[in-house]
Amino acid sequence: MIQMTHVFKTYPSHISALSDINLEVSAGEFIFITGPSGSGKTTLLHILFCAEKPTSGEVIVNGIHITQKGLKRIYQLRRKMGIVFQDFKLLQDRTVGENIAFALEVTGHVRKEVKKKVSEILGRVGLQERKEDSVLSLSAGEKQRVAIARALVNDPPLLLADEPTGNLDDPITLEVMEIFKDLHHRGTTIVFATQDIDLIQRYPYRVVYLLNGRKVNGSA
Amino acid sequence: MISSSLYMIWRALRNMKGNLFPNLTTIAIIGITMLIFSSFSLIAFNLTAFLKIWEDKIEVIAYLKKGIPLSEVEELLKNTRQLEGIETVKYVSPFDAMAFMESKLGGQKNLLDGIQPGVLPSSFEIRLKKDFRNSTSIKEVVSLLNQFPQIEEVQYGQEWVENVSAIVHIFRLTQWVLGGLLLIGIIFITSNTLQLTISSRKEEIELMHILGATPAFIRVPFYIEGLIQGLLGTGLAILFLFYLYYKVLLYKVFFLYVTPSMKEWLAGIPILFLPPDRIALIISGGMVLGFFGSFVASMRFLKYRV
């Protein structure tokens, strides 16, 4: 699903964010990317969804060479992945249902289909009753569930999560993790960036440890 | 395709509703600038129409030298009719001229008592063919008439024709120079308002990029917004111009300041409003300008985030 070969990322101020990263993620795999703040976790995810270009190296995601030029390739790639952020990135002036529908609308789904898919996905994340509520009225855990629902509504084979539990307390974190676990069982490939070592230890998934932009020896 | 187009229009309207004040300001500014442009267009259009009517009515009068025998007058009449561009030539004898003056003076015709018809010159009233009723052709015909030795003087109101033509030319020129300046202004204004709209919808646009929206999907609603701003601004300008034309110019101001004799003279010359094709052209122009404004803004601020 993901293949990163000798990937470097250096910012114009000569700060090295990633250095010689080689990583392979198989289809259906769940992988944790961890490391302290500034270790390069977010940069790595940004490269995977083309928010940043690597300085050098090759990256193939879902069969698409993202290091090659072409705008079309970028939005086609993004349509085949879901992305979940720590700050949720929900539209504050819309309802729960509208936020999820947005992901379908921007990819050209017809209204009838949007309605059906939104109801289905809300059922999966346990928010069916809150469809018409403003996102402003939700708790942090509920907001993250909406964000996950929005990322999943297009049935992407790959889900990238950047510190999705960073703003949540323990019981809510576990609730959200249950959703990720369920997705994994359904066959979705998940790349999960987190600093939470306790969380990582609770699950039997592969862990890649980054330090100063490098993969630490011994991590998978 | 239809549902996607409707969705984009819906999004454009939603964007406009969400940024009501900047949008209303842009529409008002487009309206004012297009009002200035269409006012000049209206004046130029009416002056052109006036010139056409006036040129249509124009007659050339050739005054003959005194004492020319009638046989020579007949020969001259024949030669004049053969000139290119002449439609009709009517001979007006001194007696006819006197009768005309008497009819014009009406109750005051006694002013002419003691004046003999012989003091008035005989003349030819010459009407030109339609294609020759313009200042250039009139001048050519007049120069040919002046070559006849029997003709004393030729009059056709040359100053009027030249002055009105010059005024029409100035208005047309001003209209286009002004149009050019307004074009730049409108693009600048629309572009800046859309910049505000884009800034206020930054999160939504960022999310669209993340979710894999196509560049067209992101930009088209902003283009539609520019088109709508142009349509509403120019439409309002035309409506307001019509109000000014109908309520103020035509009835209240214009006829208030003209003398009764002028009013009588003007009665045959209607004051026109812009014809539908000209209105459609101005509105389309406003929409195109609105579109270009949004296009410039989208090129600057809606680059696909990579």
mmCIF file of C-alpha atoms in Angstrom, chain A residues 14 36 53 206:
data_model
loop_
_atom_site.group_PDB
_atom_site.id
_atom_site.type_symbol
_atom_site.label_atom_id
_atom_site.label_comp_id
_atom_site.label_asym_id
_atom_site.label_seq_id
_atom_site.Cartn_x
_atom_site.Cartn_y
_atom_site.Cartn_z
ATOM 1 C CA HIS A 14 18.523 23.523 6.123
ATOM 2 C CA PRO A 36 8.783 12.882 20.335
ATOM 3 C CA LYS A 53 6.974 17.210 -1.388
ATOM 4 C CA ARG A 206 3.850 -2.633 14.192
#
